[in-house]
Amino acid sequence: MRVLGIESSCDETAAAVVTERGEVISDVVASQIAVHAPYGGVVPELASRAHVQNVVPVIEQALAQAGGIESIDAVAVTNGPGLIGALLVGLSAAKSIAWARDLPLVGVNHLIGHLFAVYLRREGESTTPPELPYVALLVSGGHTAIYEVTAPGQIRILGQTRDDAAGEAFDKVAKLLGLGYPGGPIVDRLAASGDPNAVDLPSPMASKRTLDFSFSGLKTAVARHVKVNGVPEDPSDLCAAFQRRVVRVLVKKSVHACEELKIPRLVLGGGVAANRGLRARAKLICEKRGIDLFVPSLASCTDNAAMIAYAGALRLSAGERDDVALGAYSRSPDLRRGKLPKVR
Ligand code: KG4
Ligand code: ZN
């Protein structure tokens, strides 16, 4: 089975063709970084407009690379959570294709896409995917949470951020330091040459009694530091100190979840999983504690449509279908109730 996946929940317009085994046949992503960079964050209306411009060429490219629309068996599309105007663009395209070609259609929760992205197989990759169940740390610009993943329809949220997502904190700190957008990769690069002990910052909600996170206090501490001392000429030390606090708490709580649940498998996902400090720390601590660590390739960590196609294939394989009345939602309802809802 070959599934066309479409993703437009935030600032990436993406389309991909993937098999039910996770083989990535094509994977096209049109980034809107240049559109939003002058504003230091995603502007929803501009995102919707850019999706409208990009969605058809991106889908055409993904289909052309995969051998045309005739080779497609089904369509999967992100229908939430995300920016509502942005979601509607991908959703309209997906519904039109499914209706016009009489193909099965499934809506995909973007977060479930991230949680199963570790099974994607791109050409030249030979990594072994994890067995189920596993613990997953999902860290992106919009989400930061730890999940227990038992099966595609059996996902339990163990803890999540009570305020900013980790990526959002990276982006806001970069903005405070005048470093540009998106800030995560820039802070990551600067942190590599900084001394994390040179600046004293608080550890954000580090107690293992809760698997929830909070990053707004740390961000405020950086803001206060800048207010008192000014923006440093070389921000490397401040970046290193900030990154270390974030990375340590993320790894500590994820590993704690693995140990508490006696699940010796940790999967990373989301854009912040590209962070070199996070990858290195997770590797170090997992090796020490006998936990197998699985980190998807960079292209599978950041927003992409291959993960949506694959999560869609899982639903299709379970016999699930949606009809062309499929709607979009901006927020996942009842995340706090311990389970990702099966929203379509
Ligand atoms: O998963 P993603 O592409 O989009 C969302 O679903 O949010 O994640 C984007 C986020 C941004 O906040 C970006 O700054 C952050 O991931 N990010 C990083 C790195 N690369 C991307 N954060 C820290 N270090 C990185 N190397
Ligand atoms: Zn995402």
GROMACS .gro file of N, CA and C and ligand atoms in nm, residues 9 110 114 140 143 303 307, ligand 2:
model
   22
    9SER      N    1   0.020   2.179   0.921
    9SER     CA    2  -0.034   2.225   1.049
    9SER      C    3   0.030   2.352   1.102
  110HIS      N    4  -0.131   1.506   1.430
  110HIS     CA    5   0.009   1.542   1.405
  110HIS      C    6   0.104   1.479   1.509
  114HIS      N    7   0.445   1.229   1.477
  114HIS     CA    8   0.578   1.241   1.539
  114HIS      C    9   0.614   1.115   1.618
  140SER      N   10   0.912   1.976   2.042
  140SER     CA   11   0.909   2.057   1.920
  140SER      C   12   0.880   2.202   1.956
  143HIS      N   13   0.511   2.151   2.107
  143HIS     CA   14   0.479   2.046   2.205
  143HIS      C   15   0.602   1.999   2.280
  303ASP      N   16   0.904   1.872   1.120
  303ASP     CA   17   0.773   1.849   1.057
  303ASP      C   18   0.789   1.801   0.913
  307MET      N   19   0.584   1.118   0.796
  307MET     CA   20   0.533   1.064   0.924
  307MET      C   21   0.380   1.063   0.925
  346ZN      ZN   22   0.550   1.894   1.472
   0.00000   0.00000   0.00000
